[in-house]
Amino acid sequence: MDGSVHHDITVGTKRGSDELFSSVSNGPYIMSTTANGNDSKKFKGDIRGPGVPSRVIHIRKLPNDITETEVISLGLPFGDVTNLLMLKAKNQAFLEMSSEEAAQNMVGYYSTVMPVIRHHPVYVQFSNHKELKTDNSPNQERAQAALRALSTSHVDPAVAAPSAVLRVVVENLVYPVTLDALCQIFSKFGTVLRIIVFTKNSQFQALLQYADGASAQAAKLSLDGQNIYNGCCTLRISFSKLTSLNVKYNNEKSRDFTRPDLPTGDSQPTMEHPAMATAFTPGIISAAPYAGATHAFPPAFTIQPAVSSPYPGLTVPALPGALASLSLPGATRLGFPSMSAGHCVLLVSNLNPERVTPHCLFILFGVYGDVMRVKILFNKKENALVQMSDSTQAQLAMSHLNGQRLHGKPLRITLSKHTNVQLPREGHEDQGLTKDYSNSPLHRFKKPGSKNYSNIFPPSATLHLSNIPPSVVEDDLKMLFSSSGAMVKAFKFFQKDHKMALIQMGSVEEAIESLIEFHNHDLGENHHLRVSFSKSSI
């Protein structure tokens, strides 16, 4: 095998410029032998198909001044790191884990929670190599020294912080606060590994473990004393004496994101505070937590983790109203850099050029936010730009849809360098490849505090149907959904409300295509069908 050819195909086809697809979308990516003193000669290993699990993890888009310790820290929460190869000139690294299971957990976790190092999102995927063979160059000696230091002590690289575990007390608990809500707020500052929520002395509290002490310190500095909702639910944060959390169950009270295999246990919490009963209704974070509440909180920002399919049962819903107080203009003052509007355009690649249309992307991405414009690239029809109404929605769509199959091909989604999608100039024909949807009546999130915010779920084989007229019966809907050639596995009307139903398709891919085809379908009597993904199964 020629050691200078490296067959890791990138996730997404974006490298530096949205237009440079041809160089990487087909065929191997050639790694130049000048990178970091001939590093590329060190690859010896089996060539595997892209996406096949391996103990070796390929990490891309690293910041220029990245340290070995920071790269190793990405892997340590999931198990021992046995080898490291840094390609600093390429802003890439290869990390070898002690077992394939640890590597799978790591890739699964980071496919839903984008790791951020020094404000740079980095990309994690399986390598095609089964193991790393490294030599004794000075670069490698430094990597091996960092590995020895971290694996023997397993201590935090950031010694400045007393602990990577925070104790969080929520005072003045007017509205329910859930484990998912806390996860989304605290993930803004680093990777949350484990979290436990409980009530002690009539106070709602949480213990939350970060991957490193520096993240814990940043979160404490920024969030201590802040209100989750306007004027209430105040966060009081201190460092815990614990250095690590031991989580036995993944449910509404505790979660270990590094161990998707944990059982759910009994998730019925015993709560001392009456408001907490609502907080733990599974999957519901209501935008106006009490029926009589007149406050409708617009979402401030939804922060990852938007945990999706790799971990069944670990759906993190969007967070309506979280940190509403921080969505005000003073947000930057409170330590939240306002994300620029430049992050609201997504580059979607690996589309099926025969079947994709602006409308189908508008409907699919519209499940996760309001789509303003869609442009399928004229010369590269397997690529499109999708402009969401804000960066939160772009992030949400990317984390839920990246890797999902549409028309037989897994979608690849990255943030585009473009800040908006240009409409064609008047008189210029673009064959209907660019569409403006900014005034579409089909936007799901126009109303502040809309209940759609609390019903955002990853794509699943089961679809939630609503706005069904009384005259339409089960067989009508089954026939409609099988008319496109898809398989309908199960169907169930809601017991109390026949305007709503669940329908289970043969696969997630069939459900995605059915949602695109039948959302807003005219059922007569002035009823247009509404379709979204469900977290329930029938």
Coordinates of C-alpha atoms in Angstrom, one line a residue:
M1 CA 0.0 0.0 0.0
D2 CA 1.3 3.4 -0.8
G3 CA 1.6 5.2 2.5
S4 CA 1.1 8.7 1.0
V5 CA -2.5 8.0 -0.1
H6 CA -5.0 8.4 2.6
H7 CA -8.5 7.2 1.9
D8 CA -10.5 9.0 4.7
I9 CA -13.2 10.8 2.8
T10 CA -14.2 13.9 4.6
V11 CA -17.6 14.2 6.3
G12 CA -19.3 16.8 4.1
T13 CA -17.4 17.9 1.1
K14 CA -16.4 21.3 2.3
R15 CA -12.8 22.1 2.5
G16 CA -12.1 25.8 2.7
S17 CA -14.6 26.8 0.0
D18 CA -18.1 25.7 -0.7
E19 CA -17.3 25.6 -4.4
L20 CA -14.3 23.3 -4.2
F21 CA -16.3 20.1 -4.3
S22 CA -14.6 18.3 -7.1
S23 CA -11.3 18.0 -5.3
V24 CA -12.6 15.9 -2.5
S25 CA -16.0 14.6 -3.2
N26 CA -14.9 11.7 -5.4
G27 CA -11.9 9.5 -4.8
P28 CA -9.2 9.5 -2.3
Y29 CA -7.9 12.6 -0.6
I30 CA -4.1 12.8 -1.3
M31 CA -2.1 13.7 1.8
S32 CA 1.0 15.6 0.8
T33 CA 4.2 14.1 2.1
T34 CA 5.4 17.5 3.3
A35 CA 2.9 17.7 6.1
N36 CA 4.7 17.9 9.4
G37 CA 8.0 16.4 8.3
N38 CA 6.7 13.4 6.3
D39 CA 4.1 12.3 8.7
S40 CA 2.0 10.7 6.0
K41 CA 4.6 8.0 5.5
K42 CA 3.6 6.6 8.9
F43 CA 0.2 5.2 7.8
K44 CA 0.2 1.5 7.8
G45 CA -3.1 -0.2 8.1
D46 CA -6.0 -1.7 6.3
I47 CA -8.0 0.4 3.9
R48 CA -11.6 0.2 5.1
G49 CA -14.8 1.6 3.6
P50 CA -15.7 5.1 4.9
G51 CA -17.8 5.1 8.1
V52 CA -16.8 1.5 9.0
P53 CA -16.1 1.4 12.8
S54 CA -12.4 1.4 13.7
R55 CA -10.4 2.0 16.9
V56 CA -8.7 4.9 15.0
I57 CA -10.5 8.2 14.9
H58 CA -9.7 10.9 12.3
I59 CA -10.1 14.5 13.7
R60 CA -10.2 17.4 11.3
K61 CA -10.3 21.2 11.3
L62 CA -8.2 21.6 14.4
P63 CA -7.0 25.1 15.4
N64 CA -3.5 25.9 14.3
D65 CA -2.0 26.0 17.8
I66 CA -3.7 22.8 19.1
T67 CA -1.8 20.8 21.7
E68 CA -1.5 17.1 21.9
T69 CA -3.1 17.2 25.4
E70 CA -6.2 18.9 23.9
V71 CA -6.6 16.2 21.2
I72 CA -6.2 13.4 23.7
S73 CA -8.7 15.0 26.0
L74 CA -11.4 14.5 23.3
G75 CA -11.0 10.7 23.6
L76 CA -10.3 10.2 27.3
P77 CA -13.9 10.3 28.6
F78 CA -14.7 7.3 26.4
G79 CA -11.7 5.1 27.4
D80 CA -7.9 4.9 27.2
V81 CA -6.2 6.5 24.3
T82 CA -3.4 4.2 23.1
N83 CA -1.8 6.2 20.3
L84 CA -1.8 9.6 18.7
L85 CA -0.6 11.0 15.4
M86 CA -0.6 14.8 14.9
L87 CA -0.7 16.4 11.4
K88 CA -0.4 20.0 12.5
A89 CA 0.3 21.3 9.1
K90 CA -3.0 19.8 7.9
N91 CA -4.9 20.8 11.1
Q92 CA -5.7 17.1 11.5
A93 CA -4.9 14.3 14.0
F94 CA -5.5 10.6 14.4
L95 CA -6.4 9.1 17.8
E96 CA -6.3 5.4 18.5
M97 CA -8.6 4.2 21.3
S98 CA -8.1 1.1 23.4
S99 CA -11.2 -0.6 21.9
E100 CA -13.5 -0.3 19.0
E101 CA -16.5 0.1 21.4
A102 CA -14.8 3.2 23.0
A103 CA -14.2 4.6 19.5
Q104 CA -17.9 3.9 18.5
N105 CA -19.1 5.7 21.7
M106 CA -16.8 8.6 20.9
V107 CA -17.9 9.0 17.3
G108 CA -21.6 8.5 18.3
Y109 CA -21.4 11.2 20.9
Y110 CA -19.5 13.7 18.8
S111 CA -21.8 13.1 15.8
T112 CA -24.6 14.8 17.9
V113 CA -22.5 17.1 20.1
M114 CA -20.1 19.1 17.9
P115 CA -16.8 19.3 19.9
V116 CA -15.5 22.8 20.1
I117 CA -11.9 23.6 20.9
R118 CA -11.0 27.3 21.4
H119 CA -14.2 28.4 19.7
H120 CA -13.5 26.2 16.6
P121 CA -15.9 23.3 15.8
V122 CA -13.8 20.2 15.0
Y123 CA -15.0 17.2 13.0
V124 CA -14.7 13.6 14.3
Q125 CA -15.1 10.4 12.2
F126 CA -13.8 6.8 11.9
S127 CA -10.5 6.5 10.1
N128 CA -10.0 3.8 7.5
H129 CA -7.0 2.5 9.4
K130 CA -7.3 -0.3 12.0
E131 CA -4.3 0.9 14.0
L132 CA -1.7 3.6 14.0
K133 CA 2.0 2.8 13.4
T134 CA 4.1 5.7 14.5
D135 CA 7.9 6.4 14.4
N136 CA 10.3 8.2 16.7
S137 CA 10.4 11.7 15.1
P138 CA 10.4 14.6 17.6
N139 CA 6.7 15.3 16.8
Q140 CA 5.9 11.7 17.8
E141 CA 8.0 11.8 21.0
R142 CA 6.0 14.8 22.1
A143 CA 2.7 13.0 21.4
Q144 CA 3.8 9.9 23.3
A145 CA 5.0 12.0 26.3
A146 CA 1.5 13.7 26.4
L147 CA -0.2 10.3 26.2
R148 CA 1.9 8.9 29.0
A149 CA 1.3 12.0 31.2
L150 CA -2.5 11.9 30.7
S151 CA -3.0 8.1 30.8
T152 CA -1.1 7.6 34.0
S153 CA -2.7 10.3 36.0
H154 CA -6.0 10.6 34.2
V155 CA -6.0 14.1 35.7
D156 CA -7.4 17.1 34.1
P157 CA -5.0 18.9 31.7
A158 CA -6.5 22.2 33.1
V159 CA -5.2 22.1 36.6
A160 CA -6.3 25.7 37.2
A161 CA -9.9 24.6 37.9
P162 CA -10.5 22.8 41.2
S163 CA -12.7 20.2 39.5
A164 CA -14.5 19.4 36.2
V165 CA -17.7 18.8 38.3
L166 CA -20.0 21.7 39.0
R167 CA -22.8 21.8 41.6
V168 CA -25.7 23.8 40.4
V169 CA -28.6 25.0 42.6
V170 CA -31.7 26.6 40.9
E171 CA -33.2 29.2 43.2
N172 CA -36.6 30.8 42.8
L173 CA -38.0 27.9 40.8
V174 CA -41.1 29.5 39.3
Y175 CA -41.0 27.3 36.1
P176 CA -39.9 23.7 35.8
V177 CA -36.2 23.1 34.8
T178 CA -35.3 19.8 33.3
L179 CA -32.1 17.8 33.0
D180 CA -32.2 18.4 29.2
A181 CA -32.6 22.1 29.7
L182 CA -29.5 22.3 31.9
C183 CA -27.6 20.1 29.4
Q184 CA -28.3 22.5 26.6
I185 CA -27.4 25.6 28.6
F186 CA -24.2 24.2 30.0
S187 CA -23.1 22.6 26.7
K188 CA -22.4 26.1 25.4
F189 CA -19.1 26.0 27.4
G190 CA -17.8 22.6 26.6
T191 CA -18.6 18.9 26.4
V192 CA -21.0 17.8 29.2
L193 CA -20.1 14.1 30.0
R194 CA -22.5 13.3 32.8
I195 CA -25.3 15.0 34.7
I196 CA -27.5 14.1 37.7
V197 CA -30.5 16.2 38.9
F198 CA -32.1 15.8 42.4
T199 CA -34.0 17.7 45.0
K200 CA -32.3 18.4 48.4
N201 CA -33.5 20.6 51.2
S202 CA -36.5 21.5 48.9
Q203 CA -34.1 22.9 46.3
F204 CA -33.7 21.7 42.8
Q205 CA -30.0 20.9 42.2
A206 CA -27.7 19.2 39.7
L207 CA -24.2 17.8 39.5
L208 CA -22.7 18.2 36.1
Q209 CA -19.3 16.9 34.9
Y210 CA -17.4 18.4 32.0
A211 CA -14.6 16.8 29.9
D212 CA -12.2 19.3 31.4
G213 CA -11.8 21.8 34.2
A214 CA -11.4 24.8 31.9
S215 CA -15.0 24.3 30.6
A216 CA -16.3 24.0 34.1
Q217 CA -14.5 27.2 35.0
A218 CA -15.8 29.1 32.0
A219 CA -19.4 27.9 32.7
K220 CA -19.2 29.0 36.3
L221 CA -17.8 32.4 35.4
S222 CA -20.5 33.0 32.8
L223 CA -23.6 31.4 34.3
D224 CA -23.3 31.9 38.1
G225 CA -26.1 34.3 39.1
Q226 CA -27.9 34.2 35.8
N227 CA -31.6 33.6 35.4
I228 CA -32.8 30.8 33.1
Y229 CA -36.2 32.6 32.6
N230 CA -36.8 36.3 33.1
G231 CA -36.7 37.2 36.8
C232 CA -36.7 33.6 38.1
C233 CA -34.9 30.2 38.1
T234 CA -31.6 31.7 39.2
L235 CA -28.4 29.6 38.8
R236 CA -26.1 29.3 41.8
I237 CA -22.9 27.5 40.8
S238 CA -20.0 26.2 42.8
F239 CA -17.2 23.6 42.1
S240 CA -18.0 20.2 43.5
K241 CA -15.7 18.3 45.8
L242 CA -16.3 15.2 43.5
T243 CA -13.8 14.7 40.7
S244 CA -16.1 12.4 38.7
L245 CA -19.7 11.4 38.6
N246 CA -20.9 7.8 38.7
V247 CA -24.1 7.4 36.7
K248 CA -26.0 4.1 36.6
Y249 CA -29.0 5.0 34.5
N250 CA -29.8 7.1 31.4
N251 CA -33.1 8.8 32.1
E252 CA -34.7 12.0 33.2
K253 CA -32.7 12.2 36.5
S254 CA -29.3 11.1 35.3
R255 CA -27.4 10.7 32.1
D256 CA -23.9 9.5 31.1
F257 CA -23.4 10.7 27.5
T258 CA -20.3 8.5 27.2
R259 CA -22.3 5.3 27.9
P260 CA -25.3 5.0 25.6
D261 CA -25.7 1.4 26.7
L262 CA -26.8 2.2 30.3
P263 CA -30.4 1.0 31.2
T264 CA -33.1 3.6 31.9
G265 CA -34.0 2.2 35.3
D266 CA -37.0 3.6 37.0
S267 CA -37.3 7.2 35.7
Q268 CA -40.2 8.3 37.9
P269 CA -38.5 10.9 40.1
T270 CA -39.8 11.7 43.6
M271 CA -39.9 15.4 43.7
E272 CA -40.4 17.6 46.7
H273 CA -41.3 20.7 44.8
P274 CA -44.8 20.6 43.2
A275 CA -43.5 22.3 40.0
M276 CA -41.1 19.4 39.4
A277 CA -43.8 17.0 38.5
T278 CA -44.3 18.9 35.3
A279 CA -40.6 19.2 34.8
F280 CA -40.2 15.5 34.4
T281 CA -43.1 14.7 32.1
P282 CA -41.0 12.8 29.6
G283 CA -40.0 14.9 26.5
I284 CA -42.2 17.9 27.3
I285 CA -40.6 21.2 28.1
S286 CA -43.6 23.5 27.6
A287 CA -43.0 27.0 26.4
A288 CA -45.5 28.4 28.8
P289 CA -45.0 25.9 31.6
Y290 CA -48.5 26.3 33.2
A291 CA -51.8 26.4 31.3
G292 CA -52.6 29.8 32.8
A293 CA -49.1 31.3 32.2
T294 CA -49.3 34.4 30.1
H295 CA -45.6 34.6 29.5
A296 CA -44.6 33.0 26.2
F297 CA -40.9 32.8 26.1
P298 CA -39.2 33.0 22.7
P299 CA -36.3 30.7 22.4
A300 CA -33.0 32.4 23.1
F301 CA -30.7 29.8 21.6
T302 CA -30.8 26.1 21.5
I303 CA -27.4 24.8 22.4
Q304 CA -26.1 21.4 21.6
P305 CA -26.3 18.6 22.6
A306 CA -29.2 18.0 20.3
V307 CA -28.7 14.3 20.9
S308 CA -30.2 12.2 18.1
S309 CA -30.3 8.7 16.8
P310 CA -27.0 7.1 18.0
Y311 CA -28.5 7.0 21.6
P312 CA -32.1 5.7 21.6
G313 CA -34.0 7.2 24.4
L314 CA -31.6 10.1 24.8
T315 CA -33.5 12.7 22.8
V316 CA -32.7 16.2 23.9
P317 CA -35.6 18.4 22.8
A318 CA -35.1 22.0 21.7
L319 CA -35.1 24.3 24.6
P320 CA -37.9 26.9 24.4
G321 CA -37.3 29.9 26.5
A322 CA -34.0 28.7 27.9
L323 CA -32.0 31.7 29.1
A324 CA -34.7 34.0 27.7
S325 CA -33.0 36.7 29.8
L326 CA -29.8 36.1 27.8
S327 CA -31.5 36.6 24.4
L328 CA -31.8 40.3 25.2
P329 CA -29.2 42.7 23.7
G330 CA -27.2 42.4 26.9
A331 CA -26.4 38.8 26.0
T332 CA -22.8 39.6 25.0
R333 CA -22.2 41.3 28.3
L334 CA -23.2 38.1 30.0
G335 CA -20.5 36.1 28.4
F336 CA -22.5 34.8 25.4
P337 CA -20.9 36.0 22.2
S338 CA -23.8 36.6 19.9
M339 CA -23.4 34.2 17.0
S340 CA -23.2 36.2 13.8
A341 CA -25.9 35.8 11.2
G342 CA -23.1 34.3 9.0
H343 CA -23.8 30.9 10.6
C344 CA -27.3 30.5 9.3
V345 CA -26.4 29.1 5.8
L346 CA -25.8 25.4 5.5
L347 CA -24.0 23.6 2.8
V348 CA -25.8 20.4 2.0
S349 CA -23.9 17.8 -0.2
N350 CA -24.2 14.3 -1.4
L351 CA -27.7 15.0 -2.6
N352 CA -29.4 12.8 -5.4
P353 CA -29.3 15.3 -8.3
E354 CA -32.0 13.4 -10.2
R355 CA -34.6 13.8 -7.4
V356 CA -33.7 16.8 -5.2
T357 CA -35.7 20.0 -5.5
P358 CA -35.7 23.3 -3.5
H359 CA -39.2 22.4 -2.2
C360 CA -38.1 19.1 -0.7
L361 CA -35.2 20.7 1.2
F362 CA -37.5 23.5 2.3
I363 CA -39.9 21.0 3.9
L364 CA -37.3 18.8 5.4
F365 CA -35.1 21.5 6.9
G366 CA -38.3 23.3 7.9
V367 CA -38.8 20.7 10.6
Y368 CA -35.9 22.3 12.6
G369 CA -36.3 26.0 11.8
D370 CA -37.7 28.5 9.3
V371 CA -36.0 28.1 5.9
M372 CA -35.6 31.5 4.1
R373 CA -33.9 30.4 0.9
V374 CA -32.7 27.3 -0.9
K375 CA -30.2 27.2 -3.8
I376 CA -29.3 24.0 -5.6
L377 CA -25.9 24.7 -7.3
F378 CA -26.2 25.0 -11.1
N379 CA -23.0 23.1 -12.0
K380 CA -23.0 20.7 -9.0
K381 CA -26.6 19.7 -8.5
E382 CA -25.6 17.2 -5.7
N383 CA -24.9 20.3 -3.6
A384 CA -27.2 23.0 -2.2
L385 CA -27.2 26.0 0.1
V386 CA -30.0 26.3 2.7
Q387 CA -30.5 29.5 4.6
M388 CA -32.2 29.3 7.9
S389 CA -33.7 32.2 9.8
D390 CA -31.0 32.2 12.5
S391 CA -27.8 30.3 13.6
T392 CA -29.6 28.3 16.3
Q393 CA -31.9 26.8 13.7
A394 CA -29.0 26.1 11.4
Q395 CA -27.1 24.3 14.2
L396 CA -30.3 22.3 15.1
A397 CA -30.9 21.2 11.5
M398 CA -27.3 20.3 11.0
S399 CA -27.1 18.2 14.2
H400 CA -30.3 16.3 13.4
L401 CA -30.0 15.8 9.6
N402 CA -26.3 15.2 9.0
G403 CA -25.8 11.6 8.0
Q404 CA -29.6 10.9 7.5
R405 CA -30.5 9.3 4.2
L406 CA -32.5 11.2 1.5
H407 CA -33.3 9.6 -1.8
G408 CA -30.9 6.8 -1.1
K409 CA -27.8 8.9 -0.1
P410 CA -26.6 10.0 3.3
L411 CA -26.7 13.8 3.6
R412 CA -23.5 15.7 4.4
I413 CA -24.1 19.0 6.1
T414 CA -21.6 21.7 7.2
L415 CA -21.8 25.4 7.9
S416 CA -21.3 27.4 4.7
K417 CA -18.9 30.4 4.4
H418 CA -21.7 32.3 2.7
T419 CA -23.7 34.7 4.9
N420 CA -26.8 34.5 2.8
V421 CA -28.1 32.9 -0.4
Q422 CA -28.2 35.2 -3.4
L423 CA -31.3 35.3 -5.5
P424 CA -30.6 35.2 -9.3
R425 CA -30.5 38.6 -10.9
E426 CA -33.5 39.6 -12.9
G427 CA -33.6 38.2 -16.3
H428 CA -31.1 35.5 -15.4
E429 CA -32.7 32.0 -15.7
D430 CA -31.5 29.5 -13.1
Q431 CA -34.0 26.7 -14.0
G432 CA -35.9 27.2 -10.7
L433 CA -32.9 26.0 -8.7
T434 CA -33.1 29.0 -6.3
K435 CA -36.2 29.7 -4.3
D436 CA -37.1 32.4 -1.8
Y437 CA -39.3 31.1 1.1
S438 CA -39.0 34.1 3.4
N439 CA -42.8 34.7 3.3
S440 CA -43.9 31.1 3.2
P441 CA -47.1 30.3 5.2
L442 CA -45.5 26.9 6.0
H443 CA -43.0 28.2 8.5
R444 CA -43.4 26.3 11.8
F445 CA -41.6 28.6 14.2
K446 CA -43.0 32.1 13.4
K447 CA -45.0 32.4 16.6
P448 CA -42.9 33.1 19.7
G449 CA -43.3 30.3 22.2
S450 CA -44.9 28.0 19.6
K451 CA -45.5 24.5 20.9
N452 CA -43.5 23.3 17.8
Y453 CA -40.3 24.3 19.7
S454 CA -40.9 21.6 22.3
N455 CA -41.7 18.9 19.6
I456 CA -38.4 18.9 17.7
F457 CA -37.1 15.3 17.5
P458 CA -34.5 13.5 15.4
P459 CA -35.8 11.8 12.2
S460 CA -37.5 8.6 13.1
A461 CA -39.6 5.9 11.4
T462 CA -42.7 7.1 13.3
L463 CA -44.4 10.3 12.1
H464 CA -46.8 12.5 14.1
L465 CA -49.8 13.6 12.0
S466 CA -52.1 16.4 13.0
N467 CA -55.0 18.6 11.6
I468 CA -56.8 15.5 10.4
P469 CA -60.5 16.3 9.5
P470 CA -63.2 14.1 11.1
S471 CA -64.2 12.5 7.8
V472 CA -60.8 11.0 7.2
V473 CA -60.4 7.5 8.6
E474 CA -57.4 5.2 9.2
D475 CA -57.5 3.5 5.8
D476 CA -57.5 6.8 4.0
L477 CA -54.2 7.8 5.7
K478 CA -52.6 4.4 5.3
M479 CA -53.5 4.5 1.5
L480 CA -52.2 8.0 1.2
F481 CA -48.8 7.2 2.8
S482 CA -48.4 3.9 0.9
S483 CA -49.3 5.6 -2.5
S484 CA -45.7 6.7 -2.9
G485 CA -44.5 3.1 -2.6
A486 CA -43.5 3.3 1.0
M487 CA -44.4 0.7 3.6
V488 CA -46.8 1.5 6.4
K489 CA -46.0 -0.7 9.4
A490 CA -48.5 0.6 12.0
F491 CA -51.1 3.4 12.6
K492 CA -52.8 4.7 15.7
F493 CA -55.2 7.6 16.2
F494 CA -54.7 9.5 19.5
Q495 CA -57.3 8.2 22.0
K496 CA -58.5 11.6 23.1
D497 CA -58.1 13.5 19.9
H498 CA -58.8 12.1 16.4
K499 CA -57.3 15.1 14.8
M500 CA -53.9 13.5 15.6
A501 CA -52.3 10.2 14.8
L502 CA -49.0 8.3 14.7
I503 CA -48.0 6.4 11.5
Q504 CA -44.9 4.1 11.4
M505 CA -43.1 3.7 8.1
G506 CA -40.8 0.9 7.0
S507 CA -37.6 2.9 7.8
V508 CA -36.4 6.3 8.8
E509 CA -35.6 7.1 5.2
E510 CA -39.1 6.3 4.1
A511 CA -40.5 8.5 6.9
I512 CA -38.3 11.4 5.8
E513 CA -39.5 11.1 2.2
S514 CA -43.1 10.7 3.4
L515 CA -42.8 13.8 5.5
I516 CA -41.5 15.8 2.5
E517 CA -44.3 14.5 0.3
F518 CA -47.3 14.7 2.6
H519 CA -46.7 17.7 4.9
N520 CA -49.3 20.3 4.0
H521 CA -51.2 17.7 1.9
D522 CA -54.8 18.9 1.3
L523 CA -57.2 16.4 3.0
G524 CA -60.3 18.4 2.1
E525 CA -62.6 20.4 4.3
N526 CA -59.9 23.1 4.5
H527 CA -57.6 20.8 6.4
H528 CA -54.0 20.6 5.4
L529 CA -52.1 17.7 7.0
R530 CA -49.2 18.6 9.4
V531 CA -46.4 16.0 9.6
S532 CA -43.5 15.9 12.0
F533 CA -41.1 13.3 13.5
S534 CA -42.3 11.6 16.6
K535 CA -40.2 10.3 19.6
S536 CA -42.9 7.7 20.3
S537 CA -43.3 4.3 18.7
I538 CA -46.5 2.5 18.1

